[in-house]
Tab-separated table of C-alpha atoms in Angstrom:
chain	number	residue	atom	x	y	z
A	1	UNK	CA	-64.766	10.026	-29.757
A	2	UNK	CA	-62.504	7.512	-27.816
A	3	UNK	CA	-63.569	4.887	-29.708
A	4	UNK	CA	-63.382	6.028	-32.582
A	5	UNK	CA	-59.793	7.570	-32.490
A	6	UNK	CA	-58.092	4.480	-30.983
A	7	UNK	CA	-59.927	2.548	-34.092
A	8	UNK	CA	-58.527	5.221	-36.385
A	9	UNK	CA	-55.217	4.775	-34.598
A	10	UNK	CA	-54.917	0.377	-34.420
A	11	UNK	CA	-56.067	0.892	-38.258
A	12	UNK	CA	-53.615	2.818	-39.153
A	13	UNK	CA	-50.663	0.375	-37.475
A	14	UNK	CA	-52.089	-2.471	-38.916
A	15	UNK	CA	-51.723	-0.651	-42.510
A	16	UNK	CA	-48.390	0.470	-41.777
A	17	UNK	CA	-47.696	-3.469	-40.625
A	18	UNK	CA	-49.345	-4.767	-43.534
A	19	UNK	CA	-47.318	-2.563	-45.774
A	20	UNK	CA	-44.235	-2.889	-44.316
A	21	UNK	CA	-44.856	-7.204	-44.948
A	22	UNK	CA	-45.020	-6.231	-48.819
A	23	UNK	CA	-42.321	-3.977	-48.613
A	24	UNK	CA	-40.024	-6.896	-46.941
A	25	UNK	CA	-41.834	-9.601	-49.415
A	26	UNK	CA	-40.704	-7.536	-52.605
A	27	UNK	CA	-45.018	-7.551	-53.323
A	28	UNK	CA	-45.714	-4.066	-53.237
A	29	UNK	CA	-46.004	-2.598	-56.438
A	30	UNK	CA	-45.875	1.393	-57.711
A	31	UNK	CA	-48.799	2.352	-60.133
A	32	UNK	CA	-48.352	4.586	-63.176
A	33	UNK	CA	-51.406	5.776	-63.709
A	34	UNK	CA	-52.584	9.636	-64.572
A	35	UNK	CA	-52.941	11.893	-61.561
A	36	UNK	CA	-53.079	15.452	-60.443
A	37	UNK	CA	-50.750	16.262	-58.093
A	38	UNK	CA	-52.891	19.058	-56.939
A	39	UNK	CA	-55.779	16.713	-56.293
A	40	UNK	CA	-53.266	14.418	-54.643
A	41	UNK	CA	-51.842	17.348	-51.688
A	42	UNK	CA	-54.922	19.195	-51.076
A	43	UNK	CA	-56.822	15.770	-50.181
A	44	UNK	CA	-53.864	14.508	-48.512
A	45	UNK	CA	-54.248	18.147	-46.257
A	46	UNK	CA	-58.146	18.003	-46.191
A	47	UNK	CA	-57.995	14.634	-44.398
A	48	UNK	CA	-55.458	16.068	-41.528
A	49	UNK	CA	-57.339	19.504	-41.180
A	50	UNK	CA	-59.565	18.849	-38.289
A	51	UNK	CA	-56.984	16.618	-36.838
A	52	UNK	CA	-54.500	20.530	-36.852
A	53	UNK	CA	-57.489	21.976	-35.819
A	54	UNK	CA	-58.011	19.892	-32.867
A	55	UNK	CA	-54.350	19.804	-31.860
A	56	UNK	CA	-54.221	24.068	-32.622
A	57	UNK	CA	-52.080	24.265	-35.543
A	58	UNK	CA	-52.028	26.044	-38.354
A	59	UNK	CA	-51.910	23.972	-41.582
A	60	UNK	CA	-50.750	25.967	-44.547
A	61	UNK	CA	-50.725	24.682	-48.120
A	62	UNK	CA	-48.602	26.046	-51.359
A	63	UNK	CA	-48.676	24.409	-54.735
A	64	UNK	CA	-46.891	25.991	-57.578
A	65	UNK	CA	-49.197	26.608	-60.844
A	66	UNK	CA	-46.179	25.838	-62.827
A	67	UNK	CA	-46.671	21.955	-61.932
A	68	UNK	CA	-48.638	20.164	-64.682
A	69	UNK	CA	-52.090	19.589	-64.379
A	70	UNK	CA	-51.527	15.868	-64.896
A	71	UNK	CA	-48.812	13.325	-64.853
A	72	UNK	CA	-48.451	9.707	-64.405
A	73	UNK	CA	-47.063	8.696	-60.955
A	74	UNK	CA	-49.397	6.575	-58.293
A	75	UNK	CA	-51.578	8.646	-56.424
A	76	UNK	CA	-52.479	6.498	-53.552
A	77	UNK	CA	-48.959	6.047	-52.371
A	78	UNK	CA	-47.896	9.728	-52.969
A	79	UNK	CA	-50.573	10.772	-50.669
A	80	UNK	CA	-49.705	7.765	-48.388
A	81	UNK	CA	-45.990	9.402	-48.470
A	82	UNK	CA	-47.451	13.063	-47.995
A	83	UNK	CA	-50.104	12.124	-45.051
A	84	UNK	CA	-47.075	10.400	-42.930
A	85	UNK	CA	-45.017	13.629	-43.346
A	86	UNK	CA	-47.683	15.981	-42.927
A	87	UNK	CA	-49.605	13.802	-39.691
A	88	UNK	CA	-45.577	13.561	-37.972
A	89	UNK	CA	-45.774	17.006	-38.327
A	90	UNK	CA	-48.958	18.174	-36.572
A	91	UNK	CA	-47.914	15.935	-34.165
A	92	UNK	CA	-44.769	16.739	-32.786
A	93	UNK	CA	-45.714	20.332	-33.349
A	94	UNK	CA	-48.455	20.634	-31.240
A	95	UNK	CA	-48.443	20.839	-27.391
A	96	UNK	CA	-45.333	23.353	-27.634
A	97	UNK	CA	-44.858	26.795	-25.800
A	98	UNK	CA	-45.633	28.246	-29.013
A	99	UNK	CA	-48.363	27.899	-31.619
A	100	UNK	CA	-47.489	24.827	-33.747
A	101	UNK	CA	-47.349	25.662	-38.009
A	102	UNK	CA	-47.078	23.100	-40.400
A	103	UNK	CA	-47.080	23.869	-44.116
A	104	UNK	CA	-46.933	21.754	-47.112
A	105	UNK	CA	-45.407	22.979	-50.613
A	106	UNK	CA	-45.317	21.640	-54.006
A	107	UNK	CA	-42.889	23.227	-56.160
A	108	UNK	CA	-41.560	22.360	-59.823
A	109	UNK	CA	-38.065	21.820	-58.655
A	110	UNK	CA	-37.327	20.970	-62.699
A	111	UNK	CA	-38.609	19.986	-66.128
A	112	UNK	CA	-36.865	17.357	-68.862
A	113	UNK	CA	-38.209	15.998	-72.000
A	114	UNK	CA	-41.421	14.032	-70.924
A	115	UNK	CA	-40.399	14.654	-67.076
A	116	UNK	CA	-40.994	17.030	-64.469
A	117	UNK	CA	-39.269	16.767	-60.863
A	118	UNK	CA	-41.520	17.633	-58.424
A	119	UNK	CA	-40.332	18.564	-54.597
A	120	UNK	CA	-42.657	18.236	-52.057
A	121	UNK	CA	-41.433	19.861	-48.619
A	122	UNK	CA	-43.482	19.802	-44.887
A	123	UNK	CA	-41.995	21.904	-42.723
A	124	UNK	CA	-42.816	22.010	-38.984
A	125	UNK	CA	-41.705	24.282	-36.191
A	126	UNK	CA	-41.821	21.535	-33.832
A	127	UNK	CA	-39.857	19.433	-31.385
A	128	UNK	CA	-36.873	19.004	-34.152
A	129	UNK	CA	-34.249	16.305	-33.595
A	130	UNK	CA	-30.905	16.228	-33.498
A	131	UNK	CA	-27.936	14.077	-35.767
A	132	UNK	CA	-28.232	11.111	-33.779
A	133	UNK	CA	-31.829	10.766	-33.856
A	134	UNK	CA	-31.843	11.856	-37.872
A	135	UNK	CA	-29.092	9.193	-38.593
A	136	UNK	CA	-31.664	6.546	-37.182
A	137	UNK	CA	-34.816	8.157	-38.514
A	138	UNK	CA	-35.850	5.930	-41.532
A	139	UNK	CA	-34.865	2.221	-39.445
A	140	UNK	CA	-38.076	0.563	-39.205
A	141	UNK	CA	-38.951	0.228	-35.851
A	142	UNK	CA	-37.486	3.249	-34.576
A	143	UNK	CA	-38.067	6.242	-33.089
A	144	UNK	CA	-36.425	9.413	-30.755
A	145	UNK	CA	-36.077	7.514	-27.893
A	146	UNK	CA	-38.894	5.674	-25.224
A	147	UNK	CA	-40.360	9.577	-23.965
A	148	UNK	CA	-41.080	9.913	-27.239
A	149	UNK	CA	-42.775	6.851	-28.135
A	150	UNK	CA	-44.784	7.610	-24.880
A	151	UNK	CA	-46.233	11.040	-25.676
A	152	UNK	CA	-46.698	10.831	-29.301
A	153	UNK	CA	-47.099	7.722	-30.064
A	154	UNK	CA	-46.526	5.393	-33.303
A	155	UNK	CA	-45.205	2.351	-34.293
A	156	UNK	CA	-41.979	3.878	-36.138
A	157	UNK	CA	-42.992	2.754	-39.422
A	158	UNK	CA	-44.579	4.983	-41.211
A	159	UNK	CA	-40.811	7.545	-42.356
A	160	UNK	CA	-39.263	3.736	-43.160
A	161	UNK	CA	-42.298	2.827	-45.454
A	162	UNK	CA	-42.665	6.416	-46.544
A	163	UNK	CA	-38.752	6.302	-47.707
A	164	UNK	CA	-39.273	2.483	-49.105
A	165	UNK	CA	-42.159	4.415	-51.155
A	166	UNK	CA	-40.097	7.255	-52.782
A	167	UNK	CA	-37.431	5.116	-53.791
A	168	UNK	CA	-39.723	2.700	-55.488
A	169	UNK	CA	-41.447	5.852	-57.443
A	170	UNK	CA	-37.466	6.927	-58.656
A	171	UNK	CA	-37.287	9.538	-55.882
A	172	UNK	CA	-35.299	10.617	-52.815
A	173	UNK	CA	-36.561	11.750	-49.122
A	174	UNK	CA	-34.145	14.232	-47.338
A	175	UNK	CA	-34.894	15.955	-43.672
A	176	UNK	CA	-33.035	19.069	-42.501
A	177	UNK	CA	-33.572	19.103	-38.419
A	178	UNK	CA	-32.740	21.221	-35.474
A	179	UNK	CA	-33.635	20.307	-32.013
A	180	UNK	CA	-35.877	22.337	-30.556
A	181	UNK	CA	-36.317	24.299	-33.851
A	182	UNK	CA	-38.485	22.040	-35.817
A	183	UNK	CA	-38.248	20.000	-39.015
A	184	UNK	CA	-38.724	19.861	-43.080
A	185	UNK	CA	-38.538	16.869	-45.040
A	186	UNK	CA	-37.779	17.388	-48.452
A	187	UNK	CA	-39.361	14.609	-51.054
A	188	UNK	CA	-38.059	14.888	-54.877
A	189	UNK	CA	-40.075	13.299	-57.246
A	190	UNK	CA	-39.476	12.927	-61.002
A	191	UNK	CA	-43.413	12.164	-62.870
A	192	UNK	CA	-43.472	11.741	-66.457
């Protein structure tokens, strides 16, 4: 089990280092391709539910019927985006005085002609930072400060690739944060 999470874990910085190089190189590219954005969150929350389990908390998922079956967006980075948010969240929720909860919503936050603007929100009722530490939060590179870099871990990469993502797809990433109160990070998304 050792082994195999600390090869889960140098896999997934050398990702977020490989994809950070295309994001500085102007080479990584946004798909538009059909997708379901139902398929998209429920696999994006089926891959972190044993890792909730194992860290005891609850991982609750909401998608609005009103979305459309299918649009055209790029599903791979989407779920990249929503796995980032969602894994930050289990993990700075868990280990707390209280029983951690994470949920994950999709909501139709709008509809134009030939457009739909999706908001994705994970909410945690974890750790929670304060203005400092949000003002700073999307710098590659950077994290609370060193004690948490020591217990959680991470490279600090993965919210300043996840915003680099959003804004390629047309969208914004927002986080509303109190310290000791937990966190939700908002993503709007407009999908044809």
């Amino acid at each position: 089990d050792l082994i195999r999470e600390s090869a889960f874990s140098l896999l997934g910085i050398i990702d977020d280092i490989l994809d950070f190089s295309k994001i500085e190189a102007g080479k990584l590219e946004i798909e538009h391709a059909p997708m379901a954005v139902t398929e998209v969150i429920e696999k994006a929350c089926g891959l972190l539910g044993h890792l909730a389990v194992r860290k005891g908390v609850e991982l609750t998922l909401f998608i609005d019927p009103a979305i459309p079956e299918e649009v055209l967006g790029d599903a791979m980075r989407l779920r990249q985006v929503l796995l980032n948010l969602a894994n930050n969240a289990i993990k700075f929720s868990s280990g707390q005085d209280h029983p951690g909860r994470v949920s994950v919503r999709a909501v139709l936050a709008g509809r134009g002609p030939g457009q739909v603007m999706v908001e994705f929100q994970v909410a945690d009722n974890g750790i929670g930072m304060n203005e400092e530490t949000q003002a700073r939060l999307f710098t590659p590179f950077s994290q609370a400060d060193i004690s948490t870099t020591r217990r959680f871990g991470g490279t600090g990469l993965g919210l300043a690739i996840s915003r680099h993502l959003v804004d390629m797809m047309g969208g914004e990433i927002a986080i509303q944060s109190e310290l000791g109160k937990g966190s939700t990070f908002s993503v709007h998304l407009p999908l044809s």
